[in-house]
Structure formats: structure tokens, C-alpha cells
Amino acid sequence: MEYDIAIIGGGPAGIMAAIACPADLNVVLLEKNSSLGVKLLLTGGGRCNITNNKPLKQLLTFFDEKNFLKHSFYTFTNDDLFSLFDFGFIEEDNNRIFPESEKSIDVLNGLKKHLKDVEIRYDYEVRKITDNFIINDEIKAKKVIIATGGVTYPQTGCDSSNYFLTDMPLTKIKYGLSPLVTKEDLSAIAGITLKNVECIYKKTRVKGDVLISHVGLTGPGIIDLSSKISKDLDYNLLEDKCDIRCEVSIDLFPELSREDLKSKLSSDFSKKGKTQIKNYLKEYLTNNFIEYFLNSIDLASDTQLSRINKKSKNRLVENLKRFTFEIVDFNKDLAKVTVGGIELKNINPKTMESKITSNLYFAGEVLDLDGPTGGYNLKIAFSTGFLAGKSASE
């Protein structure tokens, strides 16, 4: 059968590309799963952090490829996105937007209402596309939009083979927004959250809560930092394994400089000399974390403040400002996005069309685009998807 447009991938980008196509076109949406939006349902812990509501100029500064994204973001804005739904949204910290119901399924169902004029083929895996846009030797299309996603969360249908449906050049493919596995055994303090701390990797600093898991570190601060670490490493998931050995530090007192913290401790130690260090730190650190922290820096928890010598105090200050963990791996099964993809230099940012092959378009995570946590990556998917669908329809 012949179609005007074939869209490959029924995630956020593919769905939005289909929505952007006018009803008078013959459009088919090909999805390898038995339902649409499998990964969308997982976002925001099942609550669907649908976008980030920062002003567009400010929002763009959070992306390495802001110049590429500018046109798509202005073509399909958050107001355009909200207008698709018959329910409201709530805004939480850091301008994160969620549906009022806090249920991802409501977002998915709201999007599906706009697909009434689109033919959807479920359980349809695209294995090959010929030069004249014949898909699997049975579907012919005048134009094709590829929105197949990345390689993370393989249980949602993401697969590395999707990158090779065309001959478009690729960057190296890496993990993004992933929890980190530590060399240290943290099982004794698993579940502890370090609030409002700063995560450090080389010269990069990211503020946010850190959650300690049985195998390592996670939470917003660590998740965002992980993409920086991943981009810094030389590996390619399509060719070899990732060998990660690095250090990540936590600044437990980011609001104070080393000198200010040292001065504060000196003053407090003088006034509260009989107080044990474990009790003093309860004012600032999670109780269950204190014992682990003090053991790590070889300072007895029952030591009175007045008995802490200069060398020990300096060690205490240094670790409060830079408590270090050795990272040995990404928690690969929980990586939220893929870093890398189709090279952007070969894509027209004003249409999302390939500069190499006419009438071939790309959208979403399959491209070399990624952002931090907080609705930024769904913003990429929706805006590039809409622009691809709109452009292919013209």
C-alpha cells in the first residue's frame, strides 16, 4: 500500500509528527510494540514530566545544541503542547510540568485522541527501507519520518538496529542520565537522600539531591552529572563496552566556601566543645549518613569537638566540601536517554529533513540531542517531532 508519509516509531516524537500531519494526507504510523508511548508512560516516575516551562530563551541555554533546537522550539511551544489536552497541568520546582492527575496514561490518551485520521500498525518492526522508500518490501511512502528513539530502556522497544535503517552518519552512542555504580559498598546506607548538595566531576558542578542506592548513587544531581561523564569518555555502545573509572565528589555544604566553613567550624567547636562530632553534624547531615561519613574519614563519632586537632579539622572540612566516591560503571538498565545519534550537521534544523536524502526526516532521541532531567528531553521529542511532521506535510 502507498502512503504520503510513513512515520517509524510510536513514541513522543513519532506521535507528535503524526499529529502535525493534516487529515487529508494518507499517513501511517509504524510501531514495533503492541501499544504507543511505552517509554512515555515511564517518564517522571509514571507521572509524566511532560516539559519544562522556563522561558524559551532561558530553556535553550540548557542544551549543548541550542542553535539546532531553536527553530523547532519556537515552531512548537509549550502553549501549543498544552492546547492539545482537555485537562490542566501543574508546575513544580525547577519549572517541571506534570498533568494535574499526575498520571502518564492521561497524557498518552490525550495525544492519541488526535490520531483519528492516522493509520497505526502495531507490532510492526521495520527491518529495512529501500532507496525509494519501500518499507519491508510492502509499504511504499513518498516521505519517511524516523523517530525510533535511542538504545536505552530496551524493554520499551529501543534497539541499536534502528540506527542502521538508513546510511545517515552517526556520532558515538553512549549512556545518558544514568545512575552511577560505586566501588564502595553503600548497601548499609541505601535509601539515604543528601538534600541540596552539589555533585562534582572534574570542573563540572551540578546542584541537586543525591539518593544513595544499594549499588551506588542516583538522584537528580547525579543523573544530570552522568551525561557529562559519559560524553567525556571514549566509547561507543554500538562497538564496545564502556570502561568507566572516575571520581565523583559531593559538596555537602555548597552554600559555604572552604574558608567560610572552616571559620564556622572553628567558632562552633569553641562554643560547643563538649558536644560529640556525630551530634554536631546532625544539624546538617542525614543522621544515618553521619556514621558512614565519619568512618570514611577516620574520625571517631564520639570525639568531642574540643578534642579534634587541626589536622583532623582540616580533613573534616575537605571532606564536607568534597566527599569522594569512585565510580566503576553506569547503572545501564536505568539510563534514561541516549547520548549521541544521527549527526546534526546532516539535518536541516528548520525542517528536520536529511541534507543527504530528500524526503527523509528525523525526530527525537534518534538524533544527537539530549538535555538534563526535568522535562527537557520530552521537549526535544515533541518539538522536533512536530516540526518533522509539519515539514513533511508541506
Coordinates of C-alpha atoms in Angstrom, one line a residue:
M1 CA 0.0 0.0 0.0
E2 CA 1.2 3.5 -0.7
Y3 CA 1.2 6.4 1.8
D4 CA 2.1 10.1 1.6
I5 CA 4.0 9.8 4.9
A6 CA 5.3 6.8 6.9
I7 CA 6.4 7.5 10.5
I8 CA 8.6 4.9 12.1
G9 CA 8.3 4.9 15.9
G10 CA 5.3 5.5 18.1
G11 CA 7.0 7.3 21.0
P12 CA 6.6 11.0 21.8
A13 CA 8.4 12.3 18.7
G14 CA 6.6 9.9 16.3
I15 CA 3.2 10.6 17.8
M16 CA 3.7 14.3 17.6
A17 CA 4.9 14.0 14.0
A18 CA 1.7 12.2 13.2
I19 CA -0.4 14.9 14.9
A20 CA 1.3 17.6 12.8
C21 CA 0.2 15.9 9.6
P22 CA -3.1 17.3 8.2
A23 CA -6.1 14.9 7.9
D24 CA -6.2 15.0 4.1
L25 CA -2.8 13.1 3.9
N26 CA -2.6 9.4 3.9
V27 CA -0.3 8.8 6.9
V28 CA 0.8 5.5 8.6
L29 CA 2.4 5.2 12.0
L30 CA 4.5 2.1 12.4
E31 CA 5.1 0.9 16.0
K32 CA 7.0 -2.3 16.9
N33 CA 5.3 -2.6 20.3
S34 CA 1.6 -3.6 20.8
S35 CA 0.9 0.0 22.0
L36 CA 2.1 3.5 21.6
G37 CA 4.1 5.6 24.0
V38 CA 5.6 2.7 26.1
K39 CA 8.6 4.9 27.2
L40 CA 6.4 7.9 27.7
L41 CA 4.5 6.1 30.4
L42 CA 7.7 5.6 32.4
T43 CA 8.7 9.3 32.4
G44 CA 8.6 11.3 35.6
G45 CA 8.3 8.1 37.6
G46 CA 4.9 7.4 35.9
R47 CA 3.7 11.0 36.4
C48 CA 5.0 12.3 33.1
N49 CA 7.2 15.3 33.4
I50 CA 5.9 16.5 30.0
T51 CA 8.0 19.5 29.5
N52 CA 9.9 22.3 31.2
N53 CA 8.2 25.7 31.5
K54 CA 11.2 28.0 31.5
P55 CA 11.0 31.0 29.0
L56 CA 12.3 29.7 25.7
K57 CA 15.5 31.8 25.6
Q58 CA 16.4 30.5 29.0
L59 CA 15.3 27.0 28.2
L60 CA 17.6 26.8 25.2
T61 CA 20.7 27.6 27.3
F62 CA 20.4 24.1 28.9
F63 CA 21.2 22.4 25.7
D64 CA 24.6 21.9 24.0
E65 CA 22.9 22.1 20.6
K66 CA 20.7 25.2 21.3
N67 CA 21.2 26.7 17.9
F68 CA 19.9 23.5 16.2
L69 CA 16.9 23.3 18.5
K70 CA 15.9 27.0 18.4
H71 CA 13.6 26.7 15.3
S72 CA 11.8 23.6 16.5
F73 CA 11.2 25.1 20.0
Y74 CA 9.8 28.3 18.6
T75 CA 7.7 26.4 16.0
F76 CA 6.0 24.2 18.6
T77 CA 5.9 25.9 22.0
N78 CA 4.7 24.7 25.4
D79 CA 1.4 26.6 24.8
D80 CA 1.0 24.6 21.6
L81 CA 1.6 21.4 23.5
F82 CA -0.9 22.3 26.4
S83 CA -3.6 23.2 23.8
L84 CA -3.7 19.5 22.7
F85 CA -5.2 18.4 26.1
D86 CA -8.6 19.0 27.7
F87 CA -7.1 18.9 31.2
G88 CA -4.7 21.2 33.1
F89 CA -1.1 21.0 34.3
I90 CA 0.8 21.7 37.4
E91 CA 4.2 23.3 37.7
E92 CA 6.7 22.1 40.3
D93 CA 10.2 23.0 41.3
N94 CA 12.7 23.9 38.5
N95 CA 9.7 24.6 36.2
R96 CA 8.8 21.0 35.7
I97 CA 5.4 20.4 34.2
F98 CA 3.1 17.5 35.1
P99 CA -0.6 16.7 34.3
E100 CA -3.0 17.6 37.1
S101 CA -3.8 13.9 37.5
E102 CA -0.1 13.1 37.8
K103 CA -0.7 10.1 35.5
S104 CA 1.3 9.4 32.3
I105 CA -1.5 7.4 30.9
D106 CA -3.7 10.6 30.7
V107 CA -1.0 12.3 28.6
L108 CA -0.8 9.4 26.3
N109 CA -4.5 9.1 25.9
G110 CA -4.8 12.9 25.3
L111 CA -2.3 12.6 22.5
K112 CA -3.9 9.5 20.9
K113 CA -7.2 11.5 20.6
H114 CA -5.5 13.5 17.8
L115 CA -4.6 10.4 15.8
K116 CA -8.0 9.5 14.5
D117 CA -7.0 10.2 10.9
V118 CA -3.7 8.2 11.1
E119 CA -3.4 4.6 10.4
I120 CA -1.5 2.8 13.1
R121 CA 0.2 -0.5 12.7
Y122 CA 1.1 -2.2 15.9
D123 CA 3.7 -5.0 16.4
Y124 CA 5.2 -3.8 13.1
E125 CA 9.0 -3.9 13.2
V126 CA 10.7 -2.1 10.3
R127 CA 13.7 -4.2 9.1
K128 CA 14.7 -2.3 6.0
I129 CA 13.9 0.8 3.9
T130 CA 14.9 0.9 0.3
D131 CA 16.2 3.9 -1.5
N132 CA 12.8 4.6 -3.0
F133 CA 11.1 4.4 0.5
I134 CA 9.7 0.9 0.3
I135 CA 9.4 -0.4 3.8
N136 CA 9.8 -4.2 4.4
D137 CA 9.0 -4.8 0.7
E138 CA 5.3 -4.0 1.3
I139 CA 4.8 -0.3 2.3
K140 CA 5.7 2.5 -0.1
A141 CA 5.8 6.1 1.1
K142 CA 6.5 9.4 -0.6
K143 CA 8.2 10.6 2.6
V144 CA 9.5 8.9 5.7
I145 CA 10.0 10.2 9.3
I146 CA 12.3 8.2 11.5
A147 CA 11.5 8.6 15.2
T148 CA 12.8 5.3 16.6
G149 CA 14.4 6.6 19.8
G150 CA 17.8 5.6 21.2
V151 CA 19.1 2.4 22.8
T152 CA 18.3 2.9 26.4
Y153 CA 15.4 1.1 28.0
P154 CA 15.5 -1.8 25.5
Q155 CA 12.4 -3.2 27.1
T156 CA 10.4 -0.3 25.5
G157 CA 11.5 -1.4 22.0
C158 CA 14.6 0.7 21.6
D159 CA 17.2 -1.1 19.6
S160 CA 20.6 -0.3 18.1
S161 CA 19.5 -1.7 14.7
N162 CA 17.2 1.3 14.3
Y163 CA 20.3 3.4 13.6
F164 CA 21.0 1.4 10.5
L165 CA 17.7 1.7 8.7
T166 CA 19.4 4.4 6.6
D167 CA 23.0 5.3 5.8
M168 CA 23.0 8.5 7.8
P169 CA 26.3 9.1 9.6
L170 CA 26.3 8.6 13.4
T171 CA 28.2 10.0 16.3
K172 CA 29.3 7.7 19.1
I173 CA 26.4 6.2 21.0
K174 CA 26.6 6.5 24.8
Y175 CA 24.5 6.2 28.0
G176 CA 22.8 9.4 29.3
L177 CA 21.1 10.4 32.5
S178 CA 22.1 7.2 34.3
P179 CA 22.6 6.3 38.0
L180 CA 26.2 5.6 38.8
V181 CA 27.7 2.4 40.3
T182 CA 30.4 2.9 43.0
K183 CA 33.3 0.8 44.0
E184 CA 32.3 1.5 47.6
D185 CA 29.7 -0.8 49.2
L186 CA 26.9 1.6 50.1
S187 CA 24.3 -1.0 51.0
A188 CA 24.4 -0.1 54.7
I189 CA 23.2 3.5 53.9
A190 CA 21.0 2.7 50.9
G191 CA 17.9 4.9 50.9
I192 CA 19.5 8.0 52.3
T193 CA 19.0 11.3 50.5
L194 CA 21.5 14.1 50.6
K195 CA 19.5 17.2 50.0
N196 CA 20.6 20.4 48.3
V197 CA 24.1 19.2 47.7
E198 CA 26.5 19.8 44.7
C199 CA 27.8 17.0 42.6
I200 CA 31.3 17.4 41.2
Y201 CA 33.1 15.8 38.2
K202 CA 36.3 17.5 37.3
K203 CA 35.3 21.1 36.7
T204 CA 31.6 20.4 36.3
R205 CA 29.2 21.1 39.2
V206 CA 25.6 20.2 39.3
K207 CA 23.3 21.1 42.2
G208 CA 20.5 18.7 43.3
D209 CA 19.6 15.9 45.7
V210 CA 21.6 12.7 45.7
L211 CA 20.0 9.4 46.6
I212 CA 22.2 6.5 47.8
S213 CA 21.2 3.2 46.4
H214 CA 22.4 -0.4 47.1
V215 CA 24.8 -0.2 44.3
G216 CA 25.8 3.5 44.1
L217 CA 24.5 7.0 43.5
T218 CA 21.4 8.3 41.9
G219 CA 19.0 11.3 42.2
P220 CA 18.7 14.5 40.1
G221 CA 22.2 15.8 40.8
I222 CA 23.9 12.5 39.9
I223 CA 21.7 11.8 36.9
D224 CA 22.5 15.1 35.3
L225 CA 26.2 14.8 36.0
S226 CA 26.3 11.3 34.5
S227 CA 25.7 12.6 31.0
K228 CA 28.7 14.9 31.3
I229 CA 30.8 11.9 32.5
S230 CA 29.6 9.8 29.6
K231 CA 30.3 12.4 27.0
D232 CA 33.8 12.7 28.4
L233 CA 34.6 9.0 28.0
D234 CA 35.8 7.5 24.7
Y235 CA 33.5 4.6 24.0
N236 CA 30.7 3.6 21.6
L237 CA 27.8 1.3 22.7
L238 CA 27.5 0.1 19.1
E239 CA 31.0 -1.2 19.1
D240 CA 32.4 -1.9 22.5
K241 CA 31.8 -1.9 26.2
C242 CA 32.1 1.2 28.4
D243 CA 35.1 1.2 30.7
I244 CA 34.5 3.8 33.3
R245 CA 36.9 4.7 36.1
C246 CA 36.5 8.1 37.6
E247 CA 35.7 10.0 40.8
V248 CA 32.6 12.0 41.7
S249 CA 32.6 14.2 44.7
I250 CA 29.7 15.6 46.8
D251 CA 29.9 19.1 48.3
L252 CA 27.8 18.7 51.4
F253 CA 27.9 22.4 52.2
P254 CA 27.7 24.1 48.8
E255 CA 26.4 27.4 50.3
L256 CA 29.7 27.9 52.1
S257 CA 33.3 28.3 50.8
R258 CA 36.0 26.2 52.3
E259 CA 37.2 29.2 54.3
D260 CA 33.8 30.1 55.5
L261 CA 33.1 26.5 56.5
K262 CA 36.4 26.3 58.3
S263 CA 35.7 29.6 60.2
K264 CA 32.2 28.3 61.1
L265 CA 33.5 25.1 62.5
S266 CA 36.3 26.8 64.5
S267 CA 33.6 29.1 66.1
D268 CA 31.2 26.3 66.7
F269 CA 33.9 24.0 68.1
S270 CA 34.9 26.7 70.6
K271 CA 31.3 27.3 71.8
K272 CA 30.2 23.6 71.8
G273 CA 33.5 21.9 72.9
K274 CA 31.9 19.1 74.8
T275 CA 29.5 18.1 72.0
Q276 CA 30.4 14.9 70.2
I277 CA 31.0 15.3 66.5
K278 CA 28.2 12.9 65.5
N279 CA 25.7 15.0 67.4
Y280 CA 27.0 18.3 66.0
L281 CA 26.7 17.0 62.4
K282 CA 23.0 16.1 63.0
E283 CA 22.2 19.8 62.4
Y284 CA 23.4 19.5 58.9
L285 CA 23.6 15.9 57.6
T286 CA 21.1 13.0 57.5
N287 CA 21.5 11.0 60.7
N288 CA 22.2 7.6 59.1
F289 CA 24.8 9.1 56.8
I290 CA 26.9 10.6 59.6
E291 CA 28.4 7.3 60.9
Y292 CA 29.4 6.3 57.4
F293 CA 30.9 9.7 56.7
L294 CA 33.0 9.8 59.9
N295 CA 34.2 6.2 59.5
S296 CA 35.3 7.1 55.9
I297 CA 37.4 10.0 57.1
D298 CA 38.8 8.1 60.1
L299 CA 37.2 10.3 62.8
A300 CA 35.6 8.6 65.8
S301 CA 32.0 9.6 66.0
D302 CA 32.1 10.1 69.8
T303 CA 35.0 12.5 69.6
Q304 CA 34.3 15.8 71.4
L305 CA 34.6 18.9 69.3
S306 CA 37.3 20.4 71.6
R307 CA 39.5 17.3 71.1
I308 CA 39.5 17.5 67.3
N309 CA 43.0 18.7 66.3
K310 CA 43.9 21.0 63.5
K311 CA 44.8 18.2 61.1
S312 CA 41.5 16.3 61.7
K313 CA 39.5 19.5 61.4
N314 CA 41.1 20.3 58.0
R315 CA 40.3 16.7 56.9
L316 CA 36.7 17.2 58.1
V317 CA 36.4 20.5 56.1
E318 CA 37.9 19.0 53.0
N319 CA 35.5 16.0 53.0
L320 CA 32.5 18.1 53.8
K321 CA 33.3 20.1 50.7
R322 CA 34.5 17.2 48.6
F323 CA 33.4 13.8 49.8
T324 CA 34.6 11.4 47.0
F325 CA 33.2 8.2 45.6
E326 CA 35.0 6.0 43.0
I327 CA 32.7 5.3 40.0
V328 CA 33.1 2.0 38.2
D329 CA 30.1 1.8 35.9
F330 CA 26.8 3.3 34.8
N331 CA 23.7 1.6 36.0
K332 CA 22.9 0.8 32.4
D333 CA 19.4 -0.7 32.8
L334 CA 18.3 2.6 34.3
A335 CA 19.9 5.1 31.8
K336 CA 17.0 7.4 30.8
V337 CA 18.3 8.7 27.5
T338 CA 20.9 8.0 24.8
V339 CA 23.8 10.4 24.2
G340 CA 24.6 10.6 20.5
G341 CA 22.8 9.6 17.4
I342 CA 22.3 10.9 13.8
E343 CA 24.8 13.7 13.2
L344 CA 23.1 17.0 13.3
K345 CA 25.3 18.6 10.6
N346 CA 23.4 16.4 8.1
I347 CA 20.0 17.5 9.3
N348 CA 18.2 20.8 8.4
P349 CA 17.2 22.3 11.7
K350 CA 14.4 24.3 10.1
T351 CA 12.7 21.2 8.6
M352 CA 14.3 18.2 10.3
E353 CA 14.9 16.8 6.8
S354 CA 18.1 15.0 5.9
K355 CA 20.6 17.0 3.9
I356 CA 21.8 13.8 2.3
T357 CA 18.5 12.1 1.3
S358 CA 15.5 14.2 0.2
N359 CA 12.1 13.5 1.8
L360 CA 13.7 11.7 4.7
Y361 CA 13.2 13.3 8.2
F362 CA 14.3 12.5 11.7
A363 CA 12.9 13.5 15.1
G364 CA 13.5 12.9 18.8
E365 CA 16.1 10.8 20.6
V366 CA 17.4 9.1 17.4
L367 CA 19.2 12.4 16.8
D368 CA 22.4 13.6 18.6
L369 CA 20.3 15.6 21.0
D370 CA 19.9 15.3 24.8
G371 CA 19.2 17.5 27.8
P372 CA 19.2 17.3 31.6
T373 CA 16.4 15.9 33.7
G374 CA 13.3 18.0 34.2
G375 CA 11.2 17.7 31.1
Y376 CA 13.9 18.9 28.7
N377 CA 14.1 15.6 26.7
L378 CA 10.4 15.3 26.1
K379 CA 10.5 19.0 25.0
I380 CA 13.1 17.9 22.3
A381 CA 10.9 14.9 21.3
F382 CA 7.6 16.9 21.0
S383 CA 9.1 20.0 19.2
T384 CA 11.3 18.1 16.7
G385 CA 8.5 15.6 16.1
F386 CA 6.0 18.3 15.3
L387 CA 8.5 20.2 13.0
A388 CA 9.3 17.0 11.1
G389 CA 5.6 16.2 10.6
K390 CA 4.8 19.8 9.6
S391 CA 7.7 20.0 7.2
A392 CA 7.0 16.6 5.6
S393 CA 3.4 17.6 5.0
E394 CA 4.3 20.7 3.0

